[in-house]
PDB file of C-alpha atoms in Angstrom:
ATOM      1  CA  UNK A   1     104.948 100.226 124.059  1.00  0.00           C
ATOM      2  CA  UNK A   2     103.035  98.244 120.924  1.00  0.00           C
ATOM      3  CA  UNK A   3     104.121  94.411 121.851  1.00  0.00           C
ATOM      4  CA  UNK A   4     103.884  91.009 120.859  1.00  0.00           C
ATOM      5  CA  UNK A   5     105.058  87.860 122.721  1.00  0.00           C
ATOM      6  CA  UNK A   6     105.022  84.383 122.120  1.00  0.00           C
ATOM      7  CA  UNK A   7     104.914  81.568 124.163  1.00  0.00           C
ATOM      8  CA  UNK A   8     104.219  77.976 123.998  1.00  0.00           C
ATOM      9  CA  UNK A   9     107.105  76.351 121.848  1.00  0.00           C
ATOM     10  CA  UNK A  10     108.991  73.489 122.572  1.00  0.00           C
ATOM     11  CA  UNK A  11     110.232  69.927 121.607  1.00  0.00           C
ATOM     12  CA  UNK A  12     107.661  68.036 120.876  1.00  0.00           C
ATOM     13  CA  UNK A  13     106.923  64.473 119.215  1.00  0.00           C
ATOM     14  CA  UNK A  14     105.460  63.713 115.592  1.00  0.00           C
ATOM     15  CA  UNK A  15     101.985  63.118 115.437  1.00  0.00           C
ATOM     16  CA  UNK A  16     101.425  65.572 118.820  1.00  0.00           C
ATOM     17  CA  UNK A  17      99.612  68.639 119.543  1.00  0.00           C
ATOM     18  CA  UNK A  18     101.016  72.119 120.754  1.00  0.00           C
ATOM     19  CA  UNK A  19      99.244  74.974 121.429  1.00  0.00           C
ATOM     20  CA  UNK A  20     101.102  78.826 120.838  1.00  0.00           C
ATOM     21  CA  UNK A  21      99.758  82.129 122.390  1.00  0.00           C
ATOM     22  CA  UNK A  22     100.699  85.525 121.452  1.00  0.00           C
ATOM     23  CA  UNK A  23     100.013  88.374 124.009  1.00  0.00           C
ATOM     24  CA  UNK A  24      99.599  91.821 122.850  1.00  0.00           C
ATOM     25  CA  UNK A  25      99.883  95.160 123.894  1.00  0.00           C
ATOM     26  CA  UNK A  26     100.289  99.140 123.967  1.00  0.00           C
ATOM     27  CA  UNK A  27      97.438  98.742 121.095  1.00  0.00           C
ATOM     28  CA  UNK A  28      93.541  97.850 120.682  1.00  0.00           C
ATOM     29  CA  UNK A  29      94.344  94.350 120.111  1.00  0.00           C
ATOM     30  CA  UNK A  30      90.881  93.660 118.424  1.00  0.00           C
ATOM     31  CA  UNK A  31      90.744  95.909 115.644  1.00  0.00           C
ATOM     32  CA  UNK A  32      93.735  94.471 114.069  1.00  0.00           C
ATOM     33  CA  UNK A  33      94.224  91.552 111.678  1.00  0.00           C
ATOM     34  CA  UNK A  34      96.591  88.939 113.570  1.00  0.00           C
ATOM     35  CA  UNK A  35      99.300  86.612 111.481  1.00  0.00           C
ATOM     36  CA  UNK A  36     101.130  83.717 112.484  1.00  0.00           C
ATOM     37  CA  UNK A  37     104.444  83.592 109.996  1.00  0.00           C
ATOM     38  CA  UNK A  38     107.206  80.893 110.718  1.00  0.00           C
ATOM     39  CA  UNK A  39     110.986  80.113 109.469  1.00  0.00           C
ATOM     40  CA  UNK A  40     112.680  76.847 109.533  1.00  0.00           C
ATOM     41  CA  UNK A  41     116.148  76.918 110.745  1.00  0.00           C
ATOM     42  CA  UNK A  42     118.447  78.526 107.884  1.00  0.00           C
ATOM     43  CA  UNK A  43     115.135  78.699 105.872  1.00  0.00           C
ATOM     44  CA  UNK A  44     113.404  82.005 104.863  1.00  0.00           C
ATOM     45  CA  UNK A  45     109.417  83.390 105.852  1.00  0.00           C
ATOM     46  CA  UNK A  46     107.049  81.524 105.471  1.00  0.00           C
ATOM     47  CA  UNK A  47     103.205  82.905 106.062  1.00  0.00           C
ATOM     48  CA  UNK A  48     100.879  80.439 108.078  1.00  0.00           C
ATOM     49  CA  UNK A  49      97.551  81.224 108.804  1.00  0.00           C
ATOM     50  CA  UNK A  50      95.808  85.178 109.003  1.00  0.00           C
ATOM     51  CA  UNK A  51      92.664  85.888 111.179  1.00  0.00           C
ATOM     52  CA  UNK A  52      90.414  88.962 111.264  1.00  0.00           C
ATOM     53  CA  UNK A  53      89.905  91.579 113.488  1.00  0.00           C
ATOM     54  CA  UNK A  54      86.881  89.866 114.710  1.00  0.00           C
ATOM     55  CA  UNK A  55      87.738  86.294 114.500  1.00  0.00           C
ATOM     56  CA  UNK A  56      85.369  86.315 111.411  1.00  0.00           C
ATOM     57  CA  UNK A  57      87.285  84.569 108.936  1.00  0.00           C
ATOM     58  CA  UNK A  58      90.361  82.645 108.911  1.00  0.00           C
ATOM     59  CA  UNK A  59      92.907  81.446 105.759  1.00  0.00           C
ATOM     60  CA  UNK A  60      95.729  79.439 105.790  1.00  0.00           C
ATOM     61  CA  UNK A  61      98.865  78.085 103.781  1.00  0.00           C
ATOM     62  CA  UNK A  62      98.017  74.831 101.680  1.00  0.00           C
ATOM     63  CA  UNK A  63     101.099  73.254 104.286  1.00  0.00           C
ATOM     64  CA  UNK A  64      98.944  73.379 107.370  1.00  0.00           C
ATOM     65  CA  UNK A  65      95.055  73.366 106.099  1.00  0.00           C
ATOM     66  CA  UNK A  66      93.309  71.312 108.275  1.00  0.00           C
ATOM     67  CA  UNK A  67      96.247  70.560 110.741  1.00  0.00           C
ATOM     68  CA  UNK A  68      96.628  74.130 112.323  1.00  0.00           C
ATOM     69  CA  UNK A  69      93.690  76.487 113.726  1.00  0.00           C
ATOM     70  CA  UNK A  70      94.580  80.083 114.270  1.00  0.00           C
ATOM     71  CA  UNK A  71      91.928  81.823 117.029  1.00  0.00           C
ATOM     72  CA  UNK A  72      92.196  84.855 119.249  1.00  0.00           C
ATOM     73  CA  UNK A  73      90.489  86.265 122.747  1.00  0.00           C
ATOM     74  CA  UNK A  74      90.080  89.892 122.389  1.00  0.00           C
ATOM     75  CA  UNK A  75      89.501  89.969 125.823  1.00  0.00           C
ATOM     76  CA  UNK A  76      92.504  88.788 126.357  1.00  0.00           C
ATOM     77  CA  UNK A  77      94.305  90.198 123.968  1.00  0.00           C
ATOM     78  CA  UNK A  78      95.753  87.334 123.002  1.00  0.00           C
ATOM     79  CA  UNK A  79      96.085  85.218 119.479  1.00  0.00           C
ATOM     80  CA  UNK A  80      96.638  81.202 119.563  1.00  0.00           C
ATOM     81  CA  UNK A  81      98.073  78.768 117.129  1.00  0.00           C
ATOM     82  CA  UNK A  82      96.342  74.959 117.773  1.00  0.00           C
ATOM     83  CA  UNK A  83      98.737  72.802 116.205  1.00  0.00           C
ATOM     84  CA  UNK A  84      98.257  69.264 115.787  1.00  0.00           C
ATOM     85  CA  UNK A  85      99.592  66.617 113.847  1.00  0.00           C
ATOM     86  CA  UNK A  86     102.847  67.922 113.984  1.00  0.00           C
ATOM     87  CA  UNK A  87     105.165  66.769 111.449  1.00  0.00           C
ATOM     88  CA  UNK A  88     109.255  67.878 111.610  1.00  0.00           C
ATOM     89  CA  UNK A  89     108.705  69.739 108.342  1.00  0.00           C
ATOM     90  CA  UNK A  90     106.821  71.970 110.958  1.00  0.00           C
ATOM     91  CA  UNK A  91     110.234  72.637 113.097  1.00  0.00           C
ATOM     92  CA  UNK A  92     110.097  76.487 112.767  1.00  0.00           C
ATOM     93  CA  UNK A  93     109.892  79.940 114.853  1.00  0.00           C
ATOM     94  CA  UNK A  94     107.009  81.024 115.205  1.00  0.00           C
ATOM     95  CA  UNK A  95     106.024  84.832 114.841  1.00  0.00           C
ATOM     96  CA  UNK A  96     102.818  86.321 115.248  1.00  0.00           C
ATOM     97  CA  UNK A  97     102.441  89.826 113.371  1.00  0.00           C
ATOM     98  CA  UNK A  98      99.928  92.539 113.737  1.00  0.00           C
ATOM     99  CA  UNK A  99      98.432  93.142 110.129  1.00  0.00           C
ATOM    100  CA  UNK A 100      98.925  97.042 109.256  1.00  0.00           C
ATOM    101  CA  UNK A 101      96.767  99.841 109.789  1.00  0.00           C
ATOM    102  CA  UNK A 102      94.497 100.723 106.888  1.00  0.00           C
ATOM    103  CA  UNK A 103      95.442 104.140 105.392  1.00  0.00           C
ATOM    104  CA  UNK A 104      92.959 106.361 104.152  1.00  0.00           C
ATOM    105  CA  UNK A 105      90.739 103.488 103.431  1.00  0.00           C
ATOM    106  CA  UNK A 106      93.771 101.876 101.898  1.00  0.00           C
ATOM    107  CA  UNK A 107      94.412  98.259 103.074  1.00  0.00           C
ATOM    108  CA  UNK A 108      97.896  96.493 102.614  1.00  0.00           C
ATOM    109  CA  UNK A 109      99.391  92.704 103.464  1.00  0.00           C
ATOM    110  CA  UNK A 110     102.025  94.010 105.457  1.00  0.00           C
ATOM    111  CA  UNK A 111     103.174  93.601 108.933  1.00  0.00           C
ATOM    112  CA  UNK A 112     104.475  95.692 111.237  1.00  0.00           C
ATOM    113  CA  UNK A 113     104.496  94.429 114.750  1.00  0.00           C
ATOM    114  CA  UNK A 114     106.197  91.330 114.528  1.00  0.00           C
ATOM    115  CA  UNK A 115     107.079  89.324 117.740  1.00  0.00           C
ATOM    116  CA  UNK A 116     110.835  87.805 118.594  1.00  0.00           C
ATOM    117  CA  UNK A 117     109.282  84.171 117.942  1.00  0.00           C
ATOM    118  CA  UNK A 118     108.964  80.848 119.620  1.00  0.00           C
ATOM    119  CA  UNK A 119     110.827  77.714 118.694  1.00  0.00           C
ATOM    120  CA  UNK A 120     108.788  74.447 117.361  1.00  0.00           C
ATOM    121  CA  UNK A 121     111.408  71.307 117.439  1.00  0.00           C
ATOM    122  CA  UNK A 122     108.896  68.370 115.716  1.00  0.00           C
ATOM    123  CA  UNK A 123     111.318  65.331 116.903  1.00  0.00           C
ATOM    124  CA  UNK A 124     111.254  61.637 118.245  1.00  0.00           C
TER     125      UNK A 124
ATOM    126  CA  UNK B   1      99.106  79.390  94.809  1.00  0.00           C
ATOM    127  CA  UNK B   2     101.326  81.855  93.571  1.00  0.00           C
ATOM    128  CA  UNK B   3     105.152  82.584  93.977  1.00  0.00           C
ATOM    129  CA  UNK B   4     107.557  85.347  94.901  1.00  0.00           C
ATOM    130  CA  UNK B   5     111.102  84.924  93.136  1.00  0.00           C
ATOM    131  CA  UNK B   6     114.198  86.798  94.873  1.00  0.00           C
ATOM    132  CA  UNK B   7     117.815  86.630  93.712  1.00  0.00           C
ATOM    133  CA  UNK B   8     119.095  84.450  96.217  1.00  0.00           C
ATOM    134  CA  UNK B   9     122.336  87.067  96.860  1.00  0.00           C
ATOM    135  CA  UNK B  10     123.485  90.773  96.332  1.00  0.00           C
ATOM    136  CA  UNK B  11     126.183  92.985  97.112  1.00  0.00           C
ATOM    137  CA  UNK B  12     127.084  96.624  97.167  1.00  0.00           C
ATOM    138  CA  UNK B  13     129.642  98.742  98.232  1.00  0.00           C
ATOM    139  CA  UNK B  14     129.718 100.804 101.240  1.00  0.00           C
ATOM    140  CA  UNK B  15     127.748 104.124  99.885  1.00  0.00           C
ATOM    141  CA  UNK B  16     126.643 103.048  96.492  1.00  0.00           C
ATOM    142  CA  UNK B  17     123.178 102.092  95.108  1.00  0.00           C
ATOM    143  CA  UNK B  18     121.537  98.507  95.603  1.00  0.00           C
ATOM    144  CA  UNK B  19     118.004  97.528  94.039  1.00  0.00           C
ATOM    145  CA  UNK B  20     116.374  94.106  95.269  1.00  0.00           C
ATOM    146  CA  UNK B  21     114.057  92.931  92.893  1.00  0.00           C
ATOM    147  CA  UNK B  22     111.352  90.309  93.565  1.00  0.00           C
ATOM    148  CA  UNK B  23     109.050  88.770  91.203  1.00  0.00           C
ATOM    149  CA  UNK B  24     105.861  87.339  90.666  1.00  0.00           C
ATOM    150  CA  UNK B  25     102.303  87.092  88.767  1.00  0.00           C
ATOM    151  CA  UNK B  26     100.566  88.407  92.490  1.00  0.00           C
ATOM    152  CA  UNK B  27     102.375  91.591  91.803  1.00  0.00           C
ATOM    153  CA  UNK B  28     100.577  92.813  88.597  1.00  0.00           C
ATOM    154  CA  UNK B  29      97.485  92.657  91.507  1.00  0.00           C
ATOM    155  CA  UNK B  30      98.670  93.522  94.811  1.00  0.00           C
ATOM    156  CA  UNK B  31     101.369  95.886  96.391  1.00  0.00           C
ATOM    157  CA  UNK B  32     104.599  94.125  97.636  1.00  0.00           C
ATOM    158  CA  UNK B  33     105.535  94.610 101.152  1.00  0.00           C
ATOM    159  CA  UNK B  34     109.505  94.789 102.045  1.00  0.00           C
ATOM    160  CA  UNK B  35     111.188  93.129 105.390  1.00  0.00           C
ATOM    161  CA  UNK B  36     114.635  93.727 106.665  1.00  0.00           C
ATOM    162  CA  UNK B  37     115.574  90.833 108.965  1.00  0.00           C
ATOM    163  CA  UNK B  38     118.965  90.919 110.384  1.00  0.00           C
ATOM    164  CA  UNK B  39     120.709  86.996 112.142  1.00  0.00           C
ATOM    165  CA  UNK B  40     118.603  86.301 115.240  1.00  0.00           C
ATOM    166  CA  UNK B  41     116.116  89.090 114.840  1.00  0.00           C
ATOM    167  CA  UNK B  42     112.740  89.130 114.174  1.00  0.00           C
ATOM    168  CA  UNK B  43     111.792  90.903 110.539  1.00  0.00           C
ATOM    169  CA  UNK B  44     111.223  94.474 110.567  1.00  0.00           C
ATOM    170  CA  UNK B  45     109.191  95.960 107.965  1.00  0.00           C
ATOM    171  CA  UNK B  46     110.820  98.994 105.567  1.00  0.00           C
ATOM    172  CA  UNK B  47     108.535  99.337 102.668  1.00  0.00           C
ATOM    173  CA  UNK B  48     105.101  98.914 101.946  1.00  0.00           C
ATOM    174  CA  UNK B  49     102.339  99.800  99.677  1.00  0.00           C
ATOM    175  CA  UNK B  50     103.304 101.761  96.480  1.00  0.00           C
ATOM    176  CA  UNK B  51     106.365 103.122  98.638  1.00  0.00           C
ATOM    177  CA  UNK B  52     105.645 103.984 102.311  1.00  0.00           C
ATOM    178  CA  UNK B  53     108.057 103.498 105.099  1.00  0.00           C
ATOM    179  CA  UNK B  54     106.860 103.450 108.418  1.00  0.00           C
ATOM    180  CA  UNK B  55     107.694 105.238 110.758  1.00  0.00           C
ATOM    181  CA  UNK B  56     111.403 105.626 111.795  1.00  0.00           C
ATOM    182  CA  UNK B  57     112.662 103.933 108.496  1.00  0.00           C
ATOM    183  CA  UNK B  58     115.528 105.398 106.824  1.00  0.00           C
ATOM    184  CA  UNK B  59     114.541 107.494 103.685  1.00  0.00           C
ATOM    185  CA  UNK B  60     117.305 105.623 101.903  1.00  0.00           C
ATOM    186  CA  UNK B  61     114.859 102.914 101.863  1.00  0.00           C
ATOM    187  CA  UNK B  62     112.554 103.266  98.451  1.00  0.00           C
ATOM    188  CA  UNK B  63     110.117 100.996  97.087  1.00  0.00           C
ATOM    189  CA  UNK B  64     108.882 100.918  93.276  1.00  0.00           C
ATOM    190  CA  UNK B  65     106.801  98.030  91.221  1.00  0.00           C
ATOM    191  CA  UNK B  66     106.105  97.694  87.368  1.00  0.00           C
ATOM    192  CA  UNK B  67     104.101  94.697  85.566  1.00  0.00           C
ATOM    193  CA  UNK B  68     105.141  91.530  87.927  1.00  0.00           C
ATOM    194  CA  UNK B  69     108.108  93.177  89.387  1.00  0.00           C
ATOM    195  CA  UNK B  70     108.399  94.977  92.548  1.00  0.00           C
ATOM    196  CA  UNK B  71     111.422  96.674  93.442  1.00  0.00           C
ATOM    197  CA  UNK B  72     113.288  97.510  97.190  1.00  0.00           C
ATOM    198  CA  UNK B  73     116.638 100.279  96.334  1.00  0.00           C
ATOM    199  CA  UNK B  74     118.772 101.534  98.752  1.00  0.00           C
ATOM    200  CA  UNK B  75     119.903 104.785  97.710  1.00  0.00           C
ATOM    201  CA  UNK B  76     123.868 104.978  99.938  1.00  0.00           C
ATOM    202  CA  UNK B  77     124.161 101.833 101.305  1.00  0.00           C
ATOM    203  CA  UNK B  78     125.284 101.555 105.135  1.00  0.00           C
ATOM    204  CA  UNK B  79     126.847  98.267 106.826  1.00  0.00           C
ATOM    205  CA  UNK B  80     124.221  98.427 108.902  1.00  0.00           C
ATOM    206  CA  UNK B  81     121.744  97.571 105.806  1.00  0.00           C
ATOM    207  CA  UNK B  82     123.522  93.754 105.317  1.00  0.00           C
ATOM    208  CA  UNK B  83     120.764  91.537 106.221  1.00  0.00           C
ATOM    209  CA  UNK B  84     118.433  89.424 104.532  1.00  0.00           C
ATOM    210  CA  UNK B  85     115.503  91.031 102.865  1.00  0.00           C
ATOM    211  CA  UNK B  86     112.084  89.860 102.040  1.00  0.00           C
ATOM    212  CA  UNK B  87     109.108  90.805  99.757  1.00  0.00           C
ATOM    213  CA  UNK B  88     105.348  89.493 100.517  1.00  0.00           C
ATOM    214  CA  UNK B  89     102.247  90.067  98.519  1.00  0.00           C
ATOM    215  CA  UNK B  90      98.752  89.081  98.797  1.00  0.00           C
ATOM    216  CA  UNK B  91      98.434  85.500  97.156  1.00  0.00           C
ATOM    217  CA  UNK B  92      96.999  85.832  93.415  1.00  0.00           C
ATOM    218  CA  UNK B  93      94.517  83.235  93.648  1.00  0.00           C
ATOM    219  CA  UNK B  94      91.826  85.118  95.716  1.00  0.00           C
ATOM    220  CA  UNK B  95      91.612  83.406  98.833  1.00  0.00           C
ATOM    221  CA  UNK B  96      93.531  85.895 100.961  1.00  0.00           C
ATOM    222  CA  UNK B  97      96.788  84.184 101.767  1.00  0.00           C
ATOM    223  CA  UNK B  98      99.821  85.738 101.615  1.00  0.00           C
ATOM    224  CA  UNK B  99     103.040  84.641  99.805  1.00  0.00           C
ATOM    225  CA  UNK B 100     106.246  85.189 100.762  1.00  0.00           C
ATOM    226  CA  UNK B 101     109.364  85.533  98.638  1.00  0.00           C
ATOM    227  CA  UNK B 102     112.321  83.778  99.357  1.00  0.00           C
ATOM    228  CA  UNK B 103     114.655  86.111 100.235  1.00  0.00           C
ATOM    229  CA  UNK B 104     118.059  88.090  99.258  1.00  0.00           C
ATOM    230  CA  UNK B 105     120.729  88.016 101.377  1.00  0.00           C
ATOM    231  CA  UNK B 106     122.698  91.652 100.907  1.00  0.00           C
ATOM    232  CA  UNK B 107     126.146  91.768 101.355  1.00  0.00           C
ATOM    233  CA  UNK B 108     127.542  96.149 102.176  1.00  0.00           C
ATOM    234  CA  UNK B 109     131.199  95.773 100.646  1.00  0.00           C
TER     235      UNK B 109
END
């Protein structure tokens, strides 16, 4: 069946790196737009970073530009999250999303694969 | 970048009528997506577009938008509807981010 799963998270110190994967599957991984959305404990959604089918272009929120790098291995089927400089404003699950389908040449921001999310604890 | 505004809390009673609004200037622009996330769940989403549902949805679930406003009703509430709901749009300023709103807790009396 269409699946996403994260790996990756974990405690980790300020100032360090961590790296988050997202397998896919039960879909053509690389003809869909990828998200990575995160929620601080008790907190609501917050978006993160999108990337394109193709890897072509890349956008992200104004809270992670130039800390975060969202990539993806369509032959792997697999997106990534490079996170570095971690601060514990960045404590969060972390959910990739598959962008949906275009309808009748009809293109929408929403999400409809979402995966059950990885844990981020930014803590000395 | 822009903003989505949600009442922060809503209730309804078992069976009745509930509309979640959710504001913002990306919404005279763009379509506002709606997300059902239940405690310890990852979001599901119930509405998109001008009012689509995916697939396997309930068609209580009904989406509508005018000006800046975009609207999520739930025509016969169920307990099984309480959960937290969320609207997202396309960010106004151009650069193809995406903006959550904050999110309404509903409460099925």
């Amino acid at each position: 069946q269409v699946q996403l799963v994260e790996s990756g998270g974990g405690v980790v110190q300020p100032g360090r790196s961590l790296r988050l994967s997202c397998a896919a599957s039960g879909f053509t991984f690389s003809s869909y737009g990828m998200h990575w959305v995160r929620q601080a404990p008790g907190k609501g959604l917050e978006w993160v970073a999108v990337i394109w089918y193709d890897g072509s272009n890349k956008y992200y929120a104004d809270s992670v530009k130039g800390r975060f790098t969202i990539s993806r291995d369509n032959s792997k089927n697999t997106l990534y999250l490079q996170m570095n400089s971690l601060r514990a404003e960045d404590t969060a699950v972390y959910y990739c999303a598959r962008t949906i389908p275009c309808t009748n040449g009809v293109c929408y921001d929403a999400f409809d694969i979402w995966g059950q999310g990885t844990m981020v604890t930014v803590s000395s | 970048s822009s903003e989505l505004t949600q009442d922060p809390a809503v209730s309804v009673a078992l069976g009745q009528t509930v509309r979640i609004t959710c504001q913002g200037d990306s919404l005279r622009s763009y379509y506002a997506s709606w997300y059902q996330q239940k405690p310890g769940q990852a979001p599901v989403l119930v509405i998109y577009g001008k009012n689509n549902r995916p697939s396997g949805i309930p068609d209580r679930f009904s989406g509508s938008s005018s000006g800046n406003t975009a609207s999520l009703t739930i025509t016969g509430a169920q307990a099984e509807d309480e959960a937290d709901y969320y609207c997202n749009s396309r960010d106004s300023s151009g650069n193809h981010a995406v903006v959550f709103g904050g999110g309404t807790k509903l409460t099925v009396l």
